[in-house]
PDB file of C-alpha atoms in Angstrom:
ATOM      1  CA  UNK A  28      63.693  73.604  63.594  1.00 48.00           C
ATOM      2  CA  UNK A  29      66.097  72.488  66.135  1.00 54.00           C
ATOM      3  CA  UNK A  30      69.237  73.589  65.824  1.00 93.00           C
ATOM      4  CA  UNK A  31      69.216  74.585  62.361  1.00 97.00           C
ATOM      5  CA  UNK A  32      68.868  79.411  61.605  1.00 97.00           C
ATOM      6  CA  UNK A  33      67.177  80.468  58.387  1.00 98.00           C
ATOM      7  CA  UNK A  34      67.009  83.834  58.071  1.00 97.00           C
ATOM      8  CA  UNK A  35      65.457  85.890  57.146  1.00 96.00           C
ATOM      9  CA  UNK A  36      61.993  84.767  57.448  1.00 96.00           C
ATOM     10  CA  UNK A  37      60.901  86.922  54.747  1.00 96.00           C
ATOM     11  CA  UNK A  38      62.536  88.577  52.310  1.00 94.00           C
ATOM     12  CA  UNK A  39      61.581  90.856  49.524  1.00 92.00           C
ATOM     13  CA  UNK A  40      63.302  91.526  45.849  1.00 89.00           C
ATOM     14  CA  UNK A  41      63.269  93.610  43.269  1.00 89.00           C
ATOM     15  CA  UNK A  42      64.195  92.173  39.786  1.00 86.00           C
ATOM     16  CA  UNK A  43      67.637  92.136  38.699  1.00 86.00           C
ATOM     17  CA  UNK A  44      68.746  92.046  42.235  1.00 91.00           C
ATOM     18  CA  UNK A  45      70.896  89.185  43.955  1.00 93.00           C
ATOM     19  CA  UNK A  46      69.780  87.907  47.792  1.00 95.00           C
ATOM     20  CA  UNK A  47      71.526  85.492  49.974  1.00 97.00           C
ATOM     21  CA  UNK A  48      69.727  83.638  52.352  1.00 97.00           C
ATOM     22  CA  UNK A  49      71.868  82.123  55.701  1.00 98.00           C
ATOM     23  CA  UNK A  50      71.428  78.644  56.592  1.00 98.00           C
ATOM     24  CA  UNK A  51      73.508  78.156  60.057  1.00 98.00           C
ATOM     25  CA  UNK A  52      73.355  74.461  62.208  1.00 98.00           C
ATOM     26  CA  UNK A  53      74.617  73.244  65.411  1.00 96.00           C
ATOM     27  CA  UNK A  54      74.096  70.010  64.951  1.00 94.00           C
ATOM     28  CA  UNK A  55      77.746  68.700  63.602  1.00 93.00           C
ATOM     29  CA  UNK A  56      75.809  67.054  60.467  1.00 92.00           C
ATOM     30  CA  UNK A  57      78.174  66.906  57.723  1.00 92.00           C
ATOM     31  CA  UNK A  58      75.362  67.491  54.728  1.00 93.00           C
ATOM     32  CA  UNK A  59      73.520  70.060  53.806  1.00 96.00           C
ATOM     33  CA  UNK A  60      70.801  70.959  51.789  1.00 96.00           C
ATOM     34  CA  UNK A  61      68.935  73.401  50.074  1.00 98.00           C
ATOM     35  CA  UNK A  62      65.508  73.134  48.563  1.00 97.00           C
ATOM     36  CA  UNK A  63      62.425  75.086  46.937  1.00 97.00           C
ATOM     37  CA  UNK A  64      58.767  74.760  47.659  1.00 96.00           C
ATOM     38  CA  UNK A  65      56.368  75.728  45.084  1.00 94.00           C
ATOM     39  CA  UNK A  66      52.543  75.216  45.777  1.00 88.00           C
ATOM     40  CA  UNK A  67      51.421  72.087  44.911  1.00 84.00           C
ATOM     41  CA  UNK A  68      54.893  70.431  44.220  1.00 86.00           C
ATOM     42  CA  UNK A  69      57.212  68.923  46.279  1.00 88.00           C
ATOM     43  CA  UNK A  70      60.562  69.705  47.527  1.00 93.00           C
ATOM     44  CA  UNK A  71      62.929  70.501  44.564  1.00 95.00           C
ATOM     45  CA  UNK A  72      67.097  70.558  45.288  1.00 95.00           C
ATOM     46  CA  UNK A  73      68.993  73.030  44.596  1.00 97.00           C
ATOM     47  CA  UNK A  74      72.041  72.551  46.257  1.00 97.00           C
ATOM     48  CA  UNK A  75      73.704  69.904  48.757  1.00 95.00           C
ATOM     49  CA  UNK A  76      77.038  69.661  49.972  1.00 95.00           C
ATOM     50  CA  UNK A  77      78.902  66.617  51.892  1.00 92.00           C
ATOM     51  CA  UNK A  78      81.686  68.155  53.055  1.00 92.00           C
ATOM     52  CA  UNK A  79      83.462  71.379  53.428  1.00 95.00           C
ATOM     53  CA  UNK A  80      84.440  73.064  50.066  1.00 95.00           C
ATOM     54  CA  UNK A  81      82.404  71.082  48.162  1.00 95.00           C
ATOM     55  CA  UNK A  82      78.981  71.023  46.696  1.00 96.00           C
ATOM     56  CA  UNK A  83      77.012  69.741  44.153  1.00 94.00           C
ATOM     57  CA  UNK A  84      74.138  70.853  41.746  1.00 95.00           C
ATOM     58  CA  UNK A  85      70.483  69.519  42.299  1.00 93.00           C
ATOM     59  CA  UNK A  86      67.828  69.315  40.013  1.00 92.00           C
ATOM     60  CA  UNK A  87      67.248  72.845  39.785  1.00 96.00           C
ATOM     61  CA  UNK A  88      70.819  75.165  39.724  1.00 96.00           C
ATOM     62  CA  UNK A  89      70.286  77.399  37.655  1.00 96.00           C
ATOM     63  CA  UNK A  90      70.434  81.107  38.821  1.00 96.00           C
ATOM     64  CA  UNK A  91      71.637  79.770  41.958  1.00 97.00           C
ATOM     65  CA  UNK A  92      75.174  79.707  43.816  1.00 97.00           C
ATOM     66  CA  UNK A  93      76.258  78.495  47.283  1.00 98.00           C
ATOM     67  CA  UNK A  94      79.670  78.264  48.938  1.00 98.00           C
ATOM     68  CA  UNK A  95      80.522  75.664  52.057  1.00 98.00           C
ATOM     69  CA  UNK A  96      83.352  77.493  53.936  1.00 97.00           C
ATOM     70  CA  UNK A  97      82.905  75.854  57.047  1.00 97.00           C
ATOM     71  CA  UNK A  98      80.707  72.990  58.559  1.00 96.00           C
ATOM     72  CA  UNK A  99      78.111  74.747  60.118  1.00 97.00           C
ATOM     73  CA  UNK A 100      76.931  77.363  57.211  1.00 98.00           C
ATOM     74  CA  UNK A 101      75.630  76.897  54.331  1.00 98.00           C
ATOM     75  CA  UNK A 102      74.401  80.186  52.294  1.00 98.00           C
ATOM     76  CA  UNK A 103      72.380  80.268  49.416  1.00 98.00           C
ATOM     77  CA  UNK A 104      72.111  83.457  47.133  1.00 97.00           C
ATOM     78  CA  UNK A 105      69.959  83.857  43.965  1.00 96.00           C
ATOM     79  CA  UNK A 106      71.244  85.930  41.403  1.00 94.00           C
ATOM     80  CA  UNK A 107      69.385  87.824  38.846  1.00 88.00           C
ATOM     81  CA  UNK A 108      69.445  84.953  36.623  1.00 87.00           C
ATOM     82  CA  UNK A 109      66.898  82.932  38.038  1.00 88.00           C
ATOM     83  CA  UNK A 110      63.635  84.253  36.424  1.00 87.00           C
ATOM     84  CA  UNK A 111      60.847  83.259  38.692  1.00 91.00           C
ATOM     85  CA  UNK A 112      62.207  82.678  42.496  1.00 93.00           C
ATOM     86  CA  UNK A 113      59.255  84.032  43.955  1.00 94.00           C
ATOM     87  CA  UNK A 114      59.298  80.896  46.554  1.00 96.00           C
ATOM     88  CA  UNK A 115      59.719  79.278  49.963  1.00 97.00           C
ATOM     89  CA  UNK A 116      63.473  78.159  50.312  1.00 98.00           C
ATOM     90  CA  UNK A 117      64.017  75.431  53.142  1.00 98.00           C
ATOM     91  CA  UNK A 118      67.533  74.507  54.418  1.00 98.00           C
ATOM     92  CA  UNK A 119      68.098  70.805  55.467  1.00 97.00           C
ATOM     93  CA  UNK A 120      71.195  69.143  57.086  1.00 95.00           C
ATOM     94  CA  UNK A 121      72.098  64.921  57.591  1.00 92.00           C
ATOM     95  CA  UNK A 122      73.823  63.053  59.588  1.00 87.00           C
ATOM     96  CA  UNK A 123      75.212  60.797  56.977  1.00 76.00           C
ATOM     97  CA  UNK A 124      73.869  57.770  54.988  1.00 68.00           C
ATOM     98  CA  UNK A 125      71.438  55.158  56.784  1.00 71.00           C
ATOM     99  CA  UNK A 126      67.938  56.515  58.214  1.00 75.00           C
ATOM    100  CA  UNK A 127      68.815  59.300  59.948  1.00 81.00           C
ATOM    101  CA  UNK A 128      66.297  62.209  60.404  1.00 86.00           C
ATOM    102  CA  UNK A 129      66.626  65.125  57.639  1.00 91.00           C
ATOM    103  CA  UNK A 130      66.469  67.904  59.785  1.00 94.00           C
ATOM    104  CA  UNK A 131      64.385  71.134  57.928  1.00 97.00           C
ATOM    105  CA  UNK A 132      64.902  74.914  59.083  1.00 97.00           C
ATOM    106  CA  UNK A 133      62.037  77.141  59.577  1.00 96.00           C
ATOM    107  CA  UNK A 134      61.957  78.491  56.052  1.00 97.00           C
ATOM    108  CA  UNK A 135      62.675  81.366  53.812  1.00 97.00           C
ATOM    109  CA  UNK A 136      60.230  82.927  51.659  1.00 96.00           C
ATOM    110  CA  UNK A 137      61.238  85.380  48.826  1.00 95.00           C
ATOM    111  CA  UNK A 138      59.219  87.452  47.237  1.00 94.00           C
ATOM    112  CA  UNK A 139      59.918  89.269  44.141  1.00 90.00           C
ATOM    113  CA  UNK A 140      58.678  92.438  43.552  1.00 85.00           C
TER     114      UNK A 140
ATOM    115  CA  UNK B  27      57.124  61.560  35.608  1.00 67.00           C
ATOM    116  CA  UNK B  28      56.971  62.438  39.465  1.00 78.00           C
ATOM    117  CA  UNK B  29      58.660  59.303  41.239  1.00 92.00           C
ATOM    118  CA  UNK B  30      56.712  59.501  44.380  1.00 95.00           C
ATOM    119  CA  UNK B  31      52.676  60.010  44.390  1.00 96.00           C
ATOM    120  CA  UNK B  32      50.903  61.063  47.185  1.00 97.00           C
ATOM    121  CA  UNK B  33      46.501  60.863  47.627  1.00 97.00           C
ATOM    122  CA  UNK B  34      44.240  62.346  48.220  1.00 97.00           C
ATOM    123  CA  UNK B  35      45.758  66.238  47.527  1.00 96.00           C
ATOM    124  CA  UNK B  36      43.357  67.452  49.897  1.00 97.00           C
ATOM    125  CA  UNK B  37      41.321  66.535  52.685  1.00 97.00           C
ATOM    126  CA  UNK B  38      38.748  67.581  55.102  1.00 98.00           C
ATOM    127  CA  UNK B  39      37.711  66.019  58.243  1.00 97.00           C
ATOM    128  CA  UNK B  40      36.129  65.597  61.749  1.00 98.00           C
ATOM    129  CA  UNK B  41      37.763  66.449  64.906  1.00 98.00           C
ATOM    130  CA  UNK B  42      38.379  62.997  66.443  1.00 98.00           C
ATOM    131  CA  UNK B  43      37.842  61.275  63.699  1.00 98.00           C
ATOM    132  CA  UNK B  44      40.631  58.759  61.595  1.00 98.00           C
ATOM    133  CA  UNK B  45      42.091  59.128  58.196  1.00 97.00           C
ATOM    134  CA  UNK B  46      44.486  57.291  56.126  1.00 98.00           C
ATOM    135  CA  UNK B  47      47.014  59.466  53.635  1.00 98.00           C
ATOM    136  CA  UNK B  48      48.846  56.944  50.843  1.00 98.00           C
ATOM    137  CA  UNK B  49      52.121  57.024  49.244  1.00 98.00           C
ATOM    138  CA  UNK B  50      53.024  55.447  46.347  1.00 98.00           C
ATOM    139  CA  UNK B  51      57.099  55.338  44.668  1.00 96.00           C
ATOM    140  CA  UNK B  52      58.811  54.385  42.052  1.00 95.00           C
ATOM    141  CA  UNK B  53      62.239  54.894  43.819  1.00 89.00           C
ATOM    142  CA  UNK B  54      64.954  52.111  42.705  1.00 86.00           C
ATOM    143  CA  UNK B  55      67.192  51.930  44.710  1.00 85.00           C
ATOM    144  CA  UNK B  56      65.051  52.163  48.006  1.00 86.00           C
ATOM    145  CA  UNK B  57      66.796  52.841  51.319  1.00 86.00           C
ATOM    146  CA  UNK B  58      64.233  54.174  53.982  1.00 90.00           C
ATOM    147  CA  UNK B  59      60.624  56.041  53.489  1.00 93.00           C
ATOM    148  CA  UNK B  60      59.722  59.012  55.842  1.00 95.00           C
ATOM    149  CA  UNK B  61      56.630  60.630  56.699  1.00 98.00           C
ATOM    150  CA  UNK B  62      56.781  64.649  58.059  1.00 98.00           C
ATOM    151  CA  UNK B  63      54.601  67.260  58.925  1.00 98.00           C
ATOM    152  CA  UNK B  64      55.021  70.992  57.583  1.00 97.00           C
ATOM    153  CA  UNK B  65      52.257  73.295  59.150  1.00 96.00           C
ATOM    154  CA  UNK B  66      51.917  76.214  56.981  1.00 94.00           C
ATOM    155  CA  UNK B  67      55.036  78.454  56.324  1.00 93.00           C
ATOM    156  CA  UNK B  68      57.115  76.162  58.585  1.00 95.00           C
ATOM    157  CA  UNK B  69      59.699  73.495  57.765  1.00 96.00           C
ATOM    158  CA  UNK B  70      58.902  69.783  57.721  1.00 97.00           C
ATOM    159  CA  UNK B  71      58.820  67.549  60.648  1.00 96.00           C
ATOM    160  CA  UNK B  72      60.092  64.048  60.728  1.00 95.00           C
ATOM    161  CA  UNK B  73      57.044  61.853  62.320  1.00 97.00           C
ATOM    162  CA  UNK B  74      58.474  58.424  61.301  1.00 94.00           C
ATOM    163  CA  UNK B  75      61.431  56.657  59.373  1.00 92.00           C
ATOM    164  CA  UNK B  76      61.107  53.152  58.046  1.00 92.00           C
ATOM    165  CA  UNK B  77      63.646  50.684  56.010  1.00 90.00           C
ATOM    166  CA  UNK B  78      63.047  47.937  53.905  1.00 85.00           C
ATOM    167  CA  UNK B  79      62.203  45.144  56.948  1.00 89.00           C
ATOM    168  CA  UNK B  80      59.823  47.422  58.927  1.00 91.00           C
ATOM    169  CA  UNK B  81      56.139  46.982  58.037  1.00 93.00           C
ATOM    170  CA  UNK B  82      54.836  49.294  60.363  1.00 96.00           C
ATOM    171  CA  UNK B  83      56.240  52.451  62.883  1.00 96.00           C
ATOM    172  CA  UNK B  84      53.998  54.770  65.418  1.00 96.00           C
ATOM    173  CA  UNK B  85      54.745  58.199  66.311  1.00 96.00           C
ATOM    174  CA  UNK B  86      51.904  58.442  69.119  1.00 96.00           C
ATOM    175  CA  UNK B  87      48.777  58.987  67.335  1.00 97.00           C
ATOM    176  CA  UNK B  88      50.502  58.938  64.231  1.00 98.00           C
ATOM    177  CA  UNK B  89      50.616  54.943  62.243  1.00 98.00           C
ATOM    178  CA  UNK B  90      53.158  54.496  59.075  1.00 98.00           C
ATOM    179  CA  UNK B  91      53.192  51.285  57.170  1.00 97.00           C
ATOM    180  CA  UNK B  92      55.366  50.413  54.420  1.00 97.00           C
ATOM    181  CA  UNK B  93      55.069  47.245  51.910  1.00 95.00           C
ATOM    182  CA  UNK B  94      58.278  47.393  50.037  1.00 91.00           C
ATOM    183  CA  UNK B  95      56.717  44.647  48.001  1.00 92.00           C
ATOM    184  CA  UNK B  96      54.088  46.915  46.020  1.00 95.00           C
ATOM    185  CA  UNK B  97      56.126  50.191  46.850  1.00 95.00           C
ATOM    186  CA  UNK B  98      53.603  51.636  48.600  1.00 97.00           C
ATOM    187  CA  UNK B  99      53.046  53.327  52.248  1.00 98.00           C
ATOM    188  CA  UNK B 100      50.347  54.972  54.174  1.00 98.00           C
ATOM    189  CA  UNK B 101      49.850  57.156  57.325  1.00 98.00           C
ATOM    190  CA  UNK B 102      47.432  56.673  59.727  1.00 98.00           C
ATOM    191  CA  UNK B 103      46.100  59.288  62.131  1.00 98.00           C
ATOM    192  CA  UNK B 104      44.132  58.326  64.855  1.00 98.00           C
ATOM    193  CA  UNK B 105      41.452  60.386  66.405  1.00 98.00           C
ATOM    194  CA  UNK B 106      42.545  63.974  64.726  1.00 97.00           C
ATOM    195  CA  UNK B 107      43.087  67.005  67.033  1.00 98.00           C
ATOM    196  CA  UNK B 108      42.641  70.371  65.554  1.00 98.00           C
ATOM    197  CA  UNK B 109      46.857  70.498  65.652  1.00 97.00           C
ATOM    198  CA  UNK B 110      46.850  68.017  63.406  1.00 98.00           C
ATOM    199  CA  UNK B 111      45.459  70.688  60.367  1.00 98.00           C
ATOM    200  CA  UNK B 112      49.003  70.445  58.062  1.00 97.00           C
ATOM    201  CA  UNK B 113      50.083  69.183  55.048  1.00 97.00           C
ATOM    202  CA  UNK B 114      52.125  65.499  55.176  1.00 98.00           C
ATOM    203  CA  UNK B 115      54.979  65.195  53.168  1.00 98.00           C
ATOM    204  CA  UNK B 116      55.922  61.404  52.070  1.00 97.00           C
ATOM    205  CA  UNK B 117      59.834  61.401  51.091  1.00 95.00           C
ATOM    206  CA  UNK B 118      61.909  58.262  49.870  1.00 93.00           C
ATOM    207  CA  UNK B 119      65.416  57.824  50.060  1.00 90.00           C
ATOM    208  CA  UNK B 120      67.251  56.343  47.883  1.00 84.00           C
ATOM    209  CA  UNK B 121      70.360  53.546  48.686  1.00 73.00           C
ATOM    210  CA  UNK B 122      74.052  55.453  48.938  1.00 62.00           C
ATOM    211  CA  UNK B 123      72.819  58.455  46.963  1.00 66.00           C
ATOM    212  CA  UNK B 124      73.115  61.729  49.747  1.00 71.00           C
ATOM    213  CA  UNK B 125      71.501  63.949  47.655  1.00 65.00           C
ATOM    214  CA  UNK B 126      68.816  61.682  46.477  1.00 80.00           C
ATOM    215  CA  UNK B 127      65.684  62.759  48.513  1.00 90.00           C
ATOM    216  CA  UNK B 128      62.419  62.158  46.339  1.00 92.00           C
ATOM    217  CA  UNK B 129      59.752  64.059  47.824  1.00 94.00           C
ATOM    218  CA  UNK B 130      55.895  63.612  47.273  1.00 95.00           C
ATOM    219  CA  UNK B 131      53.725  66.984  46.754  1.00 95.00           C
ATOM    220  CA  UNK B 132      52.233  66.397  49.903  1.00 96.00           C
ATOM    221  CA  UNK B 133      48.574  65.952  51.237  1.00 97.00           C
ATOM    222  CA  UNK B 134      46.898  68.797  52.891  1.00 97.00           C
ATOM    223  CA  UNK B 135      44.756  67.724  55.849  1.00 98.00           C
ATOM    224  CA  UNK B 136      42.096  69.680  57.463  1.00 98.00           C
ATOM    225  CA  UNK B 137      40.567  69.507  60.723  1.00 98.00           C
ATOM    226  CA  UNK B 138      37.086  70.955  60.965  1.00 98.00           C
ATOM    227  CA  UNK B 139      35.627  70.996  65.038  1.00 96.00           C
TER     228      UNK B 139
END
C-alpha cells in the first residue's frame, strides 16, 4: 500500500445515491489512477490524471467524475448514473513514463444495496 | 478481444512444490511487462518489471521471463509457501501512453499443506 490512503475500506449504497471514495499519496508521483475490479476480469480504468487540473477518461467513464485539485489527492465519486457499481475500486499512482512501479492502494469496495 | 491472456484461471497446488503461470499479449507498442500479487481484497503488488532486452528477472522465490519475440511471459514460483495462496496479475505497458495499462484477468493460485 505504501504510501498511498483509500478509504473507506467498505462502503455501502443505496440506489440513486452518489459516493466519493478518497485516494490520498505521499509519494510525489505525478499520475494517478483509478480502476475497477470485477471477478474474473481484469483491471478496467476509469480515470487517470498527469497533472494537476487535468484528467482524462478511461475505458469505462461513464457515471463517474473525479477532480485533481492538488498533487497528492485524487477522489473518485460515482453518481447515480452508473447502473451496476457494485465493485472493488483500486487507486494507483506513477512516477512517470519508463518502468517504474505502479503503486496500488489497499482498495475500496462498494456495495450497492 | 482482451489484449493480454493469462493461464491457467485457476490453480491448485502442493506446499513446496513449483508452478509456472503464463502470459500472453497482444500489446503494440510494448514498453515493459509486470507481474503483481493481489491477496484477496487487497491491492496489487509489484513482484517484477521487465523491458524489451531483459529475458529473465527474480524477485526471491519468484522467476519472470519475457520473450518479446513471441509476446509471451511466464512466472515461476519456486517451492510455494502457504503465503503464496493469491491471485497474479500480468500487466503490459504500453510505449509513451500513461494511461495505457493492459491488465490480464489474473490467475488464482492455491496452496494446499
Amino acid at each position: 500500500d505504501g504510501g498511498i490512503t483509500q478509504s473507506p475500506k467498505y462502503l455501502f449504497r443505496k440506489e440513486g445515491q452518489n459516493v466519493t471514495l478518497s485516494c490520498e499519496q505521499n509519494l510525489n508521483h505525478d499520475a494517478m489512477y483509478w480502476y475497477r475490479q470485477d471477478p474474473g476480469q481484469g483491471l478496467r480504468l476509469i480515470y487517470y490524471s498527469q497533472i494537476v487540473n487535468d484528467f482524462q477518461k478511461g475505458d469505462i467513464a461513464e457515471g463517474y467524475s473525479v477532480s485533481r485539485e492538488k498533487k497528492e489527492s485524487f477522489p473518485l465519486t460515482v453518481t447515480s448514473a452508473q447502473k451496476n457499481p457494485t465493485a472493488f475500486y483500486l487507486c494507483a499512482t506513477y512516477p512517470g513514463s519508463g518502468a517504474n512501479v505502479l503503486t496500488f492502494g489497499a482498495g475500496s469496495r462498494l456495495t450497492v444495496l | 478481444k482482451n489484449q493480454v491472456e493469462q493461464s491457467p484461471q485457476s490453480l491448485i497446488i502442493l506446499e513446496g512444490k513449483n508452478c509456472t503461470l503464463q502470459c500472453n499479449y497482444t500489446v503494440s507498442p510494448f514498453s515493459n511487462l509486470r507481474w503483481y500479487k493481489q491477496d484477496t481484497g487487497r491491492g496489487p503488488v509489484s513482484l517484477t518489471i521487465m523491458t524489451f532486452s531483459e529475458n529473465t528477472k527474480s524477485n526471491g522465490r519468484y522467476t519472470a521471463t519475457l520473450d518479446a519475440d513471441t509476446k509471451q511471459s511466464s512466472l515461476h514460483i519456486t517451492a510455494s509457501q502457504l503465503s503464496d495462496s493469491a491471485s497474479y496479475i500480468c500487466v503490459v505497458a504500453q510505449t509513451d501512453s500513461w494511461g495505457k495499462f493492459q491488465f490480464g484477468a489474473g490467475t488464482q493460485v492455491v496452496v494446499t499443506p
